[in-house]
mmCIF file of C-alpha atoms in Angstrom:
data_model
loop_
_atom_site.group_PDB
_atom_site.id
_atom_site.type_symbol
_atom_site.label_atom_id
_atom_site.label_comp_id
_atom_site.label_asym_id
_atom_site.label_seq_id
_atom_site.Cartn_x
_atom_site.Cartn_y
_atom_site.Cartn_z
ATOM 1 C CA GLY C 1 47.434 9.460 -15.517
ATOM 2 C CA GLY C 2 46.256 12.822 -14.215
ATOM 3 C CA PRO C 3 47.112 16.262 -15.566
ATOM 4 C CA GLY C 4 50.441 16.283 -13.682
ATOM 5 C CA ALA C 5 51.602 12.869 -14.909
ATOM 6 C CA GLY C 6 54.954 12.746 -16.642
ATOM 7 C CA ARG C 7 55.675 16.432 -15.918
ATOM 8 C CA LYS C 8 57.825 16.086 -12.795
ATOM 9 C CA VAL C 9 60.950 18.261 -12.543
ATOM 10 C CA ASN C 10 64.058 16.155 -12.990
ATOM 11 C CA MET C 11 65.754 16.259 -9.570
ATOM 12 C CA ALA C 12 69.170 15.683 -11.133
ATOM 13 C CA ASP C 13 68.862 19.217 -12.493
ATOM 14 C CA VAL C 14 68.999 20.791 -9.025
ATOM 15 C CA VAL C 15 72.804 21.086 -9.212
ATOM 16 C CA ASP C 16 72.417 23.281 -12.275
ATOM 17 C CA MET C 17 69.988 25.426 -10.323
ATOM 18 C CA LEU C 18 72.519 26.429 -7.656
ATOM 19 C CA ALA C 19 74.810 29.431 -7.988
ATOM 20 C CA ASP C 20 77.902 30.101 -5.854
ATOM 21 C CA SER C 21 76.967 30.815 -2.224
ATOM 22 C CA ASN C 22 79.353 33.803 -2.290
ATOM 23 C CA PRO C 23 77.468 36.700 -3.964
ATOM 24 C CA ALA C 24 80.768 38.298 -5.060
ATOM 25 C CA MET C 25 81.074 35.437 -7.570
ATOM 26 C CA HIS C 26 77.653 36.003 -9.131
ATOM 27 C CA ARG C 27 77.557 36.890 -12.818
ATOM 28 C CA PRO C 28 74.658 38.034 -15.043
ATOM 29 C CA GLY C 29 74.360 34.477 -16.394
ATOM 30 C CA ASP C 30 73.395 33.271 -12.896
ATOM 31 C CA ALA C 31 70.019 35.058 -12.995
ATOM 32 C CA GLY C 32 67.232 32.593 -12.217
ATOM 33 C CA LYS C 33 69.449 30.295 -10.124
ATOM 34 C CA VAL C 34 69.260 29.855 -6.354
ATOM 35 C CA PHE C 35 72.132 30.662 -4.014
ATOM 36 C CA GLN C 36 72.303 29.344 -0.478
ATOM 37 C CA LEU C 37 72.478 31.808 2.406
ATOM 38 C CA ASP C 38 74.591 31.260 5.513
ATOM 39 C CA LYS C 39 72.530 32.553 8.445
ATOM 40 C CA ALA C 40 75.524 32.866 10.784
ATOM 41 C CA GLU C 41 77.448 34.860 8.176
ATOM 42 C CA LEU C 42 74.477 37.173 7.557
ATOM 43 C CA LYS C 43 74.222 37.893 11.286
ATOM 44 C CA GLU C 44 77.895 38.821 11.336
ATOM 45 C CA LEU C 45 77.829 40.891 8.116
ATOM 46 C CA PHE C 46 74.615 42.759 8.954
ATOM 47 C CA PRO C 47 74.399 43.496 12.696
ATOM 48 C CA ALA C 48 71.234 45.571 12.070
ATOM 49 C CA GLY C 49 69.491 42.568 10.490
ATOM 50 C CA ILE C 50 68.416 42.246 6.878
ATOM 51 C CA ALA C 51 65.661 44.049 5.014
ATOM 52 C CA GLY C 52 62.027 43.108 4.512
ATOM 53 C CA ALA C 53 60.326 39.756 5.031
ATOM 54 C CA TRP C 54 63.629 37.902 4.608
ATOM 55 C CA HIS C 55 64.526 38.908 8.150
ATOM 56 C CA LEU C 56 61.317 37.266 9.375
ATOM 57 C CA LEU C 57 61.934 34.138 7.289
ATOM 58 C CA LEU C 58 65.444 33.681 8.665
ATOM 59 C CA PHE C 59 65.364 35.112 12.186
ATOM 60 C CA GLY C 60 61.708 35.683 13.152
ATOM 61 C CA THR C 61 60.051 38.829 14.469
ATOM 62 C CA ARG C 62 62.272 41.836 15.182
ATOM 63 C CA SER C 63 59.951 43.411 17.752
ATOM 64 C CA ARG C 64 60.406 42.969 21.481
ATOM 65 C CA MET C 65 56.706 42.373 21.958
ATOM 66 C CA PRO C 66 55.876 40.156 24.984
ATOM 67 C CA GLN C 67 55.248 36.543 24.024
ATOM 68 C CA HIS C 68 51.595 36.530 25.120
ATOM 69 C CA LEU C 69 50.829 39.496 22.817
ATOM 70 C CA ARG C 70 52.467 38.002 19.744
ATOM 71 C CA ARG C 71 50.235 36.232 17.305
ATOM 72 C CA ALA C 72 51.069 32.595 17.885
ATOM 73 C CA ASP C 73 50.145 31.751 14.319
ATOM 74 C CA ASP C 74 52.554 34.176 12.605
ATOM 75 C CA TRP C 75 53.727 31.793 9.937
ATOM 76 C CA TRP C 76 57.284 33.144 9.756
ATOM 77 C CA ASN C 77 57.866 32.569 13.480
ATOM 78 C CA LEU C 78 56.720 28.981 13.126
ATOM 79 C CA CYS C 79 58.866 27.951 10.179
ATOM 80 C CA LEU C 80 62.201 29.760 10.235
ATOM 81 C CA LYS C 81 64.405 28.573 7.395
ATOM 82 C CA ASP C 82 67.541 26.642 8.333
ATOM 83 C CA THR C 83 68.801 26.154 4.771
ATOM 84 C CA PRO C 84 67.534 29.320 3.092
ATOM 85 C CA GLY C 85 68.068 29.922 -0.593
ATOM 86 C CA MET C 86 67.463 33.100 -2.567
ATOM 87 C CA VAL C 87 66.617 33.300 -6.245
ATOM 88 C CA ILE C 88 69.049 35.556 -8.127
ATOM 89 C CA ARG C 89 66.818 38.123 -9.787
ATOM 90 C CA GLN C 90 67.784 39.587 -13.131
ATOM 91 C CA GLU C 91 67.337 43.097 -11.709
ATOM 92 C CA ALA C 92 69.847 42.345 -8.920
ATOM 93 C CA SER C 93 72.342 41.109 -11.537
ATOM 94 C CA HIS C 94 71.908 44.339 -13.503
ATOM 95 C CA ILE C 95 72.475 46.521 -10.421
ATOM 96 C CA MET C 96 75.551 44.538 -9.338
ATOM 97 C CA SER C 97 77.038 44.774 -12.845
ATOM 98 C CA ALA C 98 76.440 48.532 -12.880
ATOM 99 C CA LEU C 99 77.974 48.967 -9.411
ATOM 100 C CA SER C 100 80.973 46.885 -10.436
ATOM 101 C CA CYS C 101 81.565 49.338 -13.306
ATOM 102 C CA ALA C 102 80.886 52.348 -11.055
ATOM 103 C CA ALA C 103 83.555 51.197 -8.586
ATOM 104 C CA ARG C 104 86.143 51.429 -11.386
ATOM 105 C CA GLU C 105 84.936 54.703 -12.876
ATOM 106 C CA ASN C 106 87.800 57.147 -13.555
ATOM 107 C CA THR C 107 90.245 55.047 -11.496
ATOM 108 C CA LEU C 108 92.769 54.928 -14.347
ATOM 109 C CA LYS C 109 92.915 58.729 -14.343
ATOM 110 C CA GLY C 110 93.722 58.607 -10.640
ATOM 111 C CA GLU C 111 90.549 60.598 -9.897
ATOM 112 C CA PRO C 112 87.957 57.952 -8.947
ATOM 113 C CA SER C 113 84.389 59.246 -8.951
ATOM 114 C CA VAL C 114 80.889 57.984 -9.649
ATOM 115 C CA ASP C 115 78.544 59.956 -11.871
ATOM 116 C CA THR C 116 75.283 58.088 -11.301
ATOM 117 C CA PRO C 117 73.280 58.935 -8.152
ATOM 118 C CA GLY C 118 72.292 55.269 -7.854
ATOM 119 C CA PHE C 119 69.214 53.112 -8.390
ATOM 120 C CA LEU C 120 65.668 53.019 -7.084
ATOM 121 C CA ILE C 121 63.672 49.777 -6.934
ATOM 122 C CA ASP C 122 59.875 49.864 -7.076
ATOM 123 C CA GLY C 123 57.120 47.328 -7.668
ATOM 124 C CA ALA C 124 53.954 45.814 -6.230
ATOM 125 C CA PRO C 125 53.915 44.556 -2.607
ATOM 126 C CA GLY C 126 55.726 41.254 -2.080
ATOM 127 C CA THR C 127 57.640 41.231 -5.378
ATOM 128 C CA GLY C 128 61.038 41.027 -3.659
ATOM 129 C CA LYS C 129 62.305 44.634 -3.619
ATOM 130 C CA SER C 130 63.914 44.163 -0.210
ATOM 131 C CA ALA C 131 65.330 40.788 -1.295
ATOM 132 C CA VAL C 132 67.097 42.464 -4.248
ATOM 133 C CA LEU C 133 68.459 45.137 -1.882
ATOM 134 C CA ASN C 134 69.705 42.421 0.511
ATOM 135 C CA HIS C 135 71.430 40.657 -2.380
ATOM 136 C CA VAL C 136 73.122 43.855 -3.625
ATOM 137 C CA ALA C 137 74.338 44.827 -0.117
ATOM 138 C CA HIS C 138 75.530 41.244 0.509
ATOM 139 C CA TRP C 139 77.423 41.353 -2.803
ATOM 140 C CA ALA C 140 79.065 44.689 -1.904
ATOM 141 C CA MET C 141 80.158 43.354 1.508
ATOM 142 C CA LYS C 142 81.621 40.168 0.038
ATOM 143 C CA THR C 143 83.577 41.955 -2.714
ATOM 144 C CA GLY C 144 85.563 43.710 0.005
ATOM 145 C CA GLU C 145 85.743 46.904 -2.085
ATOM 146 C CA TRP C 146 82.824 48.917 -0.763
ATOM 147 C CA ILE C 147 81.978 50.893 2.360
ATOM 148 C CA VAL C 148 78.353 49.903 2.978
ATOM 149 C CA VAL C 149 75.950 52.168 4.890
ATOM 150 C CA TRP C 150 73.077 49.797 5.632
ATOM 151 C CA VAL C 151 69.561 51.031 6.563
ATOM 152 C CA PRO C 152 67.270 47.972 6.436
ATOM 153 C CA HIS C 153 64.227 49.496 8.195
ATOM 154 C CA ALA C 154 64.126 53.182 7.249
ATOM 155 C CA SER C 155 60.491 53.632 8.285
ATOM 156 C CA ASP C 156 61.604 53.225 11.936
ATOM 157 C CA LEU C 157 63.199 56.673 11.618
ATOM 158 C CA VAL C 158 59.861 58.380 10.973
ATOM 159 C CA THR C 159 57.355 56.316 12.976
ATOM 160 C CA GLY C 160 58.173 57.890 16.329
ATOM 161 C CA LYS C 161 59.957 54.909 17.875
ATOM 162 C CA GLY C 162 62.843 55.365 20.310
ATOM 163 C CA MET C 163 64.126 58.437 22.124
ATOM 164 C CA PHE C 164 64.194 61.758 20.329
ATOM 165 C CA ALA C 165 64.864 65.431 20.972
ATOM 166 C CA ARG C 166 63.751 68.686 19.340
ATOM 167 C CA GLU C 167 65.737 71.555 17.904
ATOM 168 C CA HIS C 168 64.617 75.206 17.577
ATOM 169 C CA LEU C 169 62.414 74.900 20.653
ATOM 170 C CA ASP C 170 63.107 78.518 21.556
ATOM 171 C CA GLU C 171 62.236 79.893 18.115
ATOM 172 C CA GLU C 172 58.608 80.955 17.883
ATOM 173 C CA ALA C 173 58.389 80.268 14.134
ATOM 174 C CA GLN C 174 59.795 76.735 14.209
ATOM 175 C CA ARG C 175 57.779 75.303 17.123
ATOM 176 C CA GLY C 176 60.034 72.279 17.706
ATOM 177 C CA GLU C 177 59.769 71.038 14.149
ATOM 178 C CA ILE C 178 63.285 69.612 13.783
ATOM 179 C CA ILE C 179 63.594 66.084 15.241
ATOM 180 C CA VAL C 180 66.943 64.544 16.239
ATOM 181 C CA GLN C 181 67.380 60.890 17.254
ATOM 182 C CA PRO C 182 70.655 60.476 19.166
ATOM 183 C CA SER C 183 70.110 56.815 20.115
ATOM 184 C CA TYR C 184 69.462 55.878 16.454
ATOM 185 C CA ALA C 185 72.552 57.864 15.431
ATOM 186 C CA VAL C 186 74.797 55.958 17.877
ATOM 187 C CA LYS C 187 73.287 52.643 16.747
ATOM 188 C CA LEU C 188 73.853 53.432 13.047
ATOM 189 C CA LEU C 189 77.462 54.552 13.667
ATOM 190 C CA SER C 190 78.272 51.434 15.720
ATOM 191 C CA GLU C 191 76.815 49.142 13.044
ATOM 192 C CA MET C 192 78.637 51.036 10.294
ATOM 193 C CA VAL C 193 81.974 50.506 12.074
ATOM 194 C CA LYS C 194 81.262 46.797 12.695
ATOM 195 C CA MET C 195 80.538 46.316 8.988
ATOM 196 C CA ASN C 196 83.413 48.408 7.579
ATOM 197 C CA ARG C 197 86.038 48.622 10.343
ATOM 198 C CA ASP C 198 89.164 48.274 8.161
ATOM 199 C CA LYS C 199 88.082 50.863 5.610
ATOM 200 C CA LEU C 200 86.688 53.386 8.083
ATOM 201 C CA SER C 201 89.980 53.296 10.003
ATOM 202 C CA GLN C 202 91.523 54.881 6.891
ATOM 203 C CA VAL C 203 88.920 57.641 6.413
ATOM 204 C CA MET C 204 89.589 60.741 8.507
ATOM 205 C CA VAL C 205 87.068 63.028 10.170
ATOM 206 C CA GLU C 206 87.302 66.243 12.237
ATOM 207 C CA ASP C 207 86.631 65.616 15.936
ATOM 208 C CA GLU C 208 87.098 68.385 18.494
ATOM 209 C CA GLY C 209 89.749 70.098 16.416
ATOM 210 C CA GLU C 210 91.721 66.921 15.662
ATOM 211 C CA ARG C 211 91.839 64.718 12.553
ATOM 212 C CA VAL C 212 90.998 61.180 13.644
ATOM 213 C CA SER C 213 89.777 58.092 11.814
ATOM 214 C CA ILE C 214 86.018 57.429 11.758
ATOM 215 C CA THR C 215 86.632 54.223 13.740
ATOM 216 C CA ASP C 216 88.352 56.175 16.550
ATOM 217 C CA ALA C 217 85.728 58.953 16.506
ATOM 218 C CA VAL C 218 82.897 56.411 16.934
ATOM 219 C CA ALA C 219 84.829 54.519 19.652
ATOM 220 C CA ALA C 220 85.322 57.819 21.545
ATOM 221 C CA LEU C 221 81.591 58.558 21.210
ATOM 222 C CA GLU C 222 80.621 55.111 22.546
ATOM 223 C CA ASP C 223 82.908 55.598 25.557
ATOM 224 C CA LEU C 224 81.057 58.736 26.706
ATOM 225 C CA LEU C 225 78.392 58.632 29.396
ATOM 226 C CA LEU C 226 74.777 58.703 28.277
ATOM 227 C CA LEU C 227 74.026 62.451 28.337
ATOM 228 C CA PRO C 228 77.213 63.715 26.649
ATOM 229 C CA ARG C 229 76.991 60.807 24.162
ATOM 230 C CA GLU C 230 73.459 61.728 23.150
ATOM 231 C CA ALA C 231 74.366 65.419 22.941
ATOM 232 C CA LYS C 232 77.228 64.668 20.549
ATOM 233 C CA ALA C 233 75.844 61.718 18.517
ATOM 234 C CA MET C 234 74.050 63.633 15.776
ATOM 235 C CA SER C 235 76.972 65.954 15.017
ATOM 236 C CA VAL C 236 79.350 62.955 14.791
ATOM 237 C CA LEU C 237 76.986 61.208 12.362
ATOM 238 C CA GLU C 238 76.753 64.336 10.197
ATOM 239 C CA LYS C 239 80.567 64.631 10.118
ATOM 240 C CA VAL C 240 80.952 60.935 9.230
ATOM 241 C CA ILE C 241 78.442 61.153 6.357
ATOM 242 C CA ALA C 242 80.150 64.378 5.141
ATOM 243 C CA ALA C 243 83.552 62.609 5.232
ATOM 244 C CA LEU C 244 82.146 59.644 3.248
ATOM 245 C CA LYS C 245 80.786 62.064 0.647
ATOM 246 C CA GLU C 246 84.158 63.761 0.214
ATOM 247 C CA GLN C 247 86.521 60.760 0.246
ATOM 248 C CA THR C 248 87.359 58.962 -3.014
ATOM 249 C CA GLN C 249 89.558 56.188 -1.600
ATOM 250 C CA PHE C 250 86.681 53.670 -1.418
ATOM 251 C CA PRO C 251 83.371 53.425 -3.295
ATOM 252 C CA VAL C 252 80.414 53.936 -0.931
ATOM 253 C CA LEU C 253 77.085 52.086 -1.162
ATOM 254 C CA VAL C 254 74.200 53.583 0.807
ATOM 255 C CA ALA C 255 71.516 50.862 0.774
ATOM 256 C CA VAL C 256 68.157 52.048 2.141
ATOM 257 C CA ASP C 257 65.029 49.911 2.309
ATOM 258 C CA GLU C 258 61.677 51.741 2.540
ATOM 259 C CA ILE C 259 63.388 54.868 1.182
ATOM 260 C CA ASN C 260 60.102 56.495 0.177
ATOM 261 C CA ALA C 261 59.036 56.543 3.870
ATOM 262 C CA LEU C 262 61.771 59.171 4.368
ATOM 263 C CA HIS C 263 60.015 61.515 1.930
ATOM 264 C CA GLY C 264 56.488 61.529 3.309
ATOM 265 C CA THR C 265 55.050 62.693 6.616
ATOM 266 C CA SER C 266 56.489 61.360 9.855
ATOM 267 C CA LEU C 267 54.427 60.346 12.887
ATOM 268 C CA TYR C 268 56.277 62.886 15.031
ATOM 269 C CA ARG C 269 54.316 66.018 15.927
ATOM 270 C CA ASP C 270 55.473 69.573 16.547
ATOM 271 C CA LEU C 271 54.360 71.639 19.534
ATOM 272 C CA ASP C 272 51.145 72.574 17.709
ATOM 273 C CA MET C 273 50.407 68.825 17.393
ATOM 274 C CA LYS C 274 50.797 68.891 13.616
ATOM 275 C CA HIS C 275 52.638 66.040 11.913
ATOM 276 C CA VAL C 276 56.263 66.864 11.134
ATOM 277 C CA PRO C 277 57.394 66.253 7.501
ATOM 278 C CA ALA C 278 59.887 63.372 7.271
ATOM 279 C CA GLN C 279 62.513 65.740 5.812
ATOM 280 C CA ASN C 280 62.483 67.626 9.151
ATOM 281 C CA VAL C 281 63.729 64.468 10.864
ATOM 282 C CA LYS C 282 67.492 64.943 10.602
ATOM 283 C CA MET C 283 68.434 61.291 10.088
ATOM 284 C CA ALA C 284 65.691 60.827 7.480
ATOM 285 C CA LYS C 285 67.033 63.815 5.534
ATOM 286 C CA LEU C 286 70.632 62.511 5.750
ATOM 287 C CA LEU C 287 69.836 58.942 4.661
ATOM 288 C CA GLY C 288 66.930 59.562 2.302
ATOM 289 C CA ALA C 289 68.814 61.845 -0.097
ATOM 290 C CA PHE C 290 69.042 60.538 -3.663
ATOM 291 C CA LEU C 291 69.733 62.999 -6.493
ATOM 292 C CA ASP C 292 71.153 65.490 -3.980
ATOM 293 C CA ALA C 293 73.088 62.890 -1.938
ATOM 294 C CA GLY C 294 76.389 64.339 -3.150
ATOM 295 C CA TYR C 295 78.743 61.353 -2.777
ATOM 296 C CA LYS C 296 81.845 61.970 -4.911
ATOM 297 C CA ARG C 297 82.450 58.234 -5.166
ATOM 298 C CA GLY C 298 79.267 56.675 -3.940
ATOM 299 C CA VAL C 299 75.781 55.543 -4.921
ATOM 300 C CA VAL C 300 72.438 55.258 -3.193
ATOM 301 C CA VAL C 301 70.370 52.125 -3.839
ATOM 302 C CA GLY C 302 66.888 52.511 -2.420
ATOM 303 C CA ALA C 303 63.893 50.170 -2.369
ATOM 304 C CA ALA C 304 60.336 51.462 -1.933
ATOM 305 C CA THR C 305 57.840 50.087 0.548
ATOM 306 C CA ARG C 306 54.424 49.433 -0.957
ATOM 307 C CA GLN C 307 52.519 48.204 2.071
ATOM 308 C CA GLY C 308 51.590 49.636 5.453
ATOM 309 C CA LEU C 309 51.623 53.311 6.394
ATOM 310 C CA PHE C 310 53.903 54.519 3.614
ATOM 311 C CA ALA C 311 52.540 52.423 0.732
ATOM 312 C CA ASN C 312 51.479 55.432 -1.333
ATOM 313 C CA VAL C 313 54.375 57.795 -0.597
ATOM 314 C CA LYS C 314 56.292 58.773 -3.714
ATOM 315 C CA LEU C 315 59.925 57.889 -4.240
ATOM 316 C CA PRO C 316 62.531 60.672 -3.991
ATOM 317 C CA GLN C 317 63.032 62.708 -7.163
ATOM 318 C CA PHE C 318 64.882 60.825 -9.893
ATOM 319 C CA LYS C 319 66.080 61.291 -13.473
ATOM 320 C CA ALA C 320 66.325 57.676 -14.656
ATOM 321 C CA LYS C 321 63.135 55.655 -14.225
ATOM 322 C CA PRO C 322 63.123 53.348 -11.158
ATOM 323 C CA ILE C 323 63.603 49.622 -11.727
ATOM 324 C CA GLN C 324 60.134 48.041 -11.727
ATOM 325 C CA LEU C 325 60.335 44.631 -10.110
ATOM 326 C CA ARG C 326 58.002 41.921 -11.396
ATOM 327 C CA GLY C 327 57.012 38.708 -9.636
ATOM 328 C CA PHE C 328 58.782 35.376 -10.174
ATOM 329 C CA THR C 329 58.519 33.900 -13.645
ATOM 330 C CA LEU C 330 57.212 30.349 -14.042
ATOM 331 C CA GLY C 331 60.814 29.110 -14.407
ATOM 332 C CA GLU C 332 61.898 30.871 -11.189
ATOM 333 C CA VAL C 333 58.988 29.391 -9.227
ATOM 334 C CA GLU C 334 59.890 25.944 -10.603
ATOM 335 C CA THR C 335 63.551 26.387 -9.630
ATOM 336 C CA TYR C 336 62.701 27.674 -6.173
ATOM 337 C CA THR C 337 60.141 24.974 -5.281
ATOM 338 C CA THR C 338 62.561 22.296 -6.507
ATOM 339 C CA TYR C 339 65.285 23.750 -4.281
ATOM 340 C CA MET C 340 62.930 23.863 -1.267
ATOM 341 C CA TYR C 341 61.817 20.279 -1.933
ATOM 342 C CA LYS C 342 65.457 19.189 -2.078
ATOM 343 C CA VAL C 343 66.316 20.782 1.286
ATOM 344 C CA LYS C 344 63.065 19.461 2.828
ATOM 345 C CA ASP C 345 61.410 22.861 3.306
ATOM 346 C CA PHE C 346 58.591 21.695 1.072
ATOM 347 C CA PHE C 347 56.996 18.270 0.678
ATOM 348 C CA THR C 348 54.844 18.383 -2.462
ATOM 349 C CA PRO C 349 56.904 16.906 -5.328
ATOM 350 C CA PRO C 350 57.730 19.752 -7.744
ATOM 351 C CA SER C 351 55.925 19.593 -11.061
ATOM 352 C CA ARG C 352 55.045 21.958 -13.853
ATOM 353 C CA GLU C 353 51.457 21.847 -12.687
ATOM 354 C CA LEU C 354 52.378 22.944 -9.155
ATOM 355 C CA SER C 355 54.451 25.841 -10.533
ATOM 356 C CA GLU C 356 51.610 26.999 -12.790
ATOM 357 C CA TYR C 357 49.205 26.769 -9.848
ATOM 358 C CA LEU C 358 51.480 28.847 -7.578
ATOM 359 C CA VAL C 359 52.030 31.480 -10.273
ATOM 360 C CA PHE C 360 48.261 31.667 -10.839
ATOM 361 C CA CYS C 361 47.404 31.992 -7.121
ATOM 362 C CA THR C 362 50.217 34.368 -6.152
ATOM 363 C CA ALA C 363 50.833 36.359 -9.366
ATOM 364 C CA GLY C 364 54.417 35.160 -8.910
ATOM 365 C CA ARG C 365 55.004 37.379 -5.866
ATOM 366 C CA PRO C 366 57.845 35.751 -3.915
ATOM 367 C CA LEU C 367 56.348 36.607 -0.517
ATOM 368 C CA ASP C 368 53.047 34.952 -1.434
ATOM 369 C CA VAL C 369 54.895 31.939 -2.857
ATOM 370 C CA GLU C 370 56.656 31.666 0.534
ATOM 371 C CA LYS C 371 53.326 31.908 2.357
ATOM 372 C CA ALA C 372 51.790 29.216 0.183
ATOM 373 C CA CYS C 373 54.744 26.862 0.700
ATOM 374 C CA ALA C 374 54.879 27.550 4.444
ATOM 375 C CA HIS C 375 51.156 26.984 4.697
ATOM 376 C CA GLU C 376 51.578 23.519 3.241
ATOM 377 C CA ILE C 377 53.733 22.551 6.243
ATOM 378 C CA PHE C 378 50.919 23.550 8.630
ATOM 379 C CA ASN C 379 48.222 21.824 6.606
ATOM 380 C CA LEU C 380 49.607 18.454 5.613
ATOM 381 C CA GLY C 381 46.574 16.265 5.059
ATOM 382 C CA GLN C 382 44.157 19.187 5.294
ATOM 383 C CA ARG C 383 42.559 20.629 2.212
ATOM 384 C CA THR C 384 42.865 24.317 3.116
ATOM 385 C CA PHE C 385 44.853 27.131 1.583
ATOM 386 C CA PRO C 386 45.956 30.501 3.023
ATOM 387 C CA LYS C 387 43.159 32.978 3.606
ATOM 388 C CA PHE C 388 44.686 35.369 1.105
ATOM 389 C CA VAL C 389 43.560 33.061 -1.737
ATOM 390 C CA LYS C 390 39.927 32.448 -0.886
ATOM 391 C CA LYS C 391 38.965 30.939 -4.224
ATOM 392 C CA THR C 392 41.240 27.893 -4.075
ATOM 393 C CA GLN C 393 41.842 24.800 -2.063
ATOM 394 C CA PHE C 394 45.276 23.451 -1.402
ATOM 395 C CA PHE C 395 47.057 22.057 -4.428
ATOM 396 C CA LYS C 396 47.043 18.294 -4.916
ATOM 397 C CA GLN C 397 49.037 16.413 -7.477
ATOM 398 C CA GLY C 398 46.678 15.424 -10.291
ATOM 399 C CA GLY C 399 43.985 18.046 -9.772
ATOM 400 C CA TYR C 400 43.030 21.251 -7.987
ATOM 401 C CA ASP C 401 39.756 20.096 -6.428
ATOM 402 C CA ASP C 402 38.370 16.615 -6.976
ATOM 403 C CA ASP C 403 34.776 17.756 -6.492
ATOM 404 C CA LEU C 404 35.065 19.883 -9.615
ATOM 405 C CA ILE C 405 36.651 17.160 -11.772
ATOM 406 C CA THR C 406 34.150 15.353 -13.938
ATOM 407 C CA ASP C 407 36.537 13.658 -16.370
ATOM 408 C CA PRO C 408 36.335 9.890 -15.521
ATOM 409 C CA ALA C 409 39.922 9.443 -16.806
ATOM 410 C CA ILE C 410 41.241 11.396 -13.796
ATOM 411 C CA PRO C 411 41.226 9.306 -10.610
ATOM 412 C CA ASP C 412 39.781 10.658 -7.380
ATOM 413 C CA LEU C 413 42.752 11.144 -5.068
ATOM 414 C CA ARG C 414 40.976 11.240 -1.732
#
């Protein structure tokens, strides 16, 4: 037989590859397994959507671009996953274990607090930083213990999208440098209440001289007409964040994807047409804080973006070194392709040879593994491979390219 003969993955093993679909049940020993995601549940848990390419894989493009302007061949819009599964990364297990301990810190003394500022996740493009952040936030929501402040697309705050206003317009020295985004503030508050309604109804905040729950304060804000709502939105958000920093009743998780974008230069301009630093955008300063975040019983978990406009922006200042995320290992690629084959997202029978080929072509980067597997669906019967790997042709069981095989013992598969 060919090089792949006798090396098929035993399909009976797929049961051992699955972890509990509820992330709250995940333990460090589950690293390397796949857990199934419930798309309907994710939509309910995360009204703002989920972070990174996983949103595209599950729900398609976020933008409201007209259909005729969209690229019809965007692979994620053509093959949305109906039975998605996510590999449990070891780094996610470590963060969840640490957060589990942090939630119990000093509780026996009756003075709960958290000493660590949190965790930063960094790594090459496509290694799954956003996927780890999704997993950690999903875990925190399902445990039922945490208040989760969820910012899946932080770069939107500094790229000049949406309505905004300026502060210090009248001051000659400032020249309109401070940017406020009332519509974003209302959106974030509404999503925060949807995600954490029960807990936020027990956390009090000052509103027009009265002590009211955060839930009631946000409801009152949403009931206002447009102009008064936008005038008040930013101050309500600042009060809510201040209240979350002070309270110790619940542990708080601030999960921010693309956190480094909040520490670079924004695309907003001041009145002299100079770019405004991201820290002058009020929401970016509030949500991008790390060492100086100041949550008495809370942590910030931030993932860097390493592609696009903010690829080279540094992470916020830190003391402990950020978690460097690697690509999938050979075993993780094998597990994942077997899972996809089982749920009919992938048609090439899994084998050791296929896994080695994918790891070689993609450096184990989960996003590139997804692209390669999605590309197979578009190219059944064709011998092409995604443009991002120009040196290869599409994998075939028994050999990479028959034209290059000279060993007469290996049959030509065409």
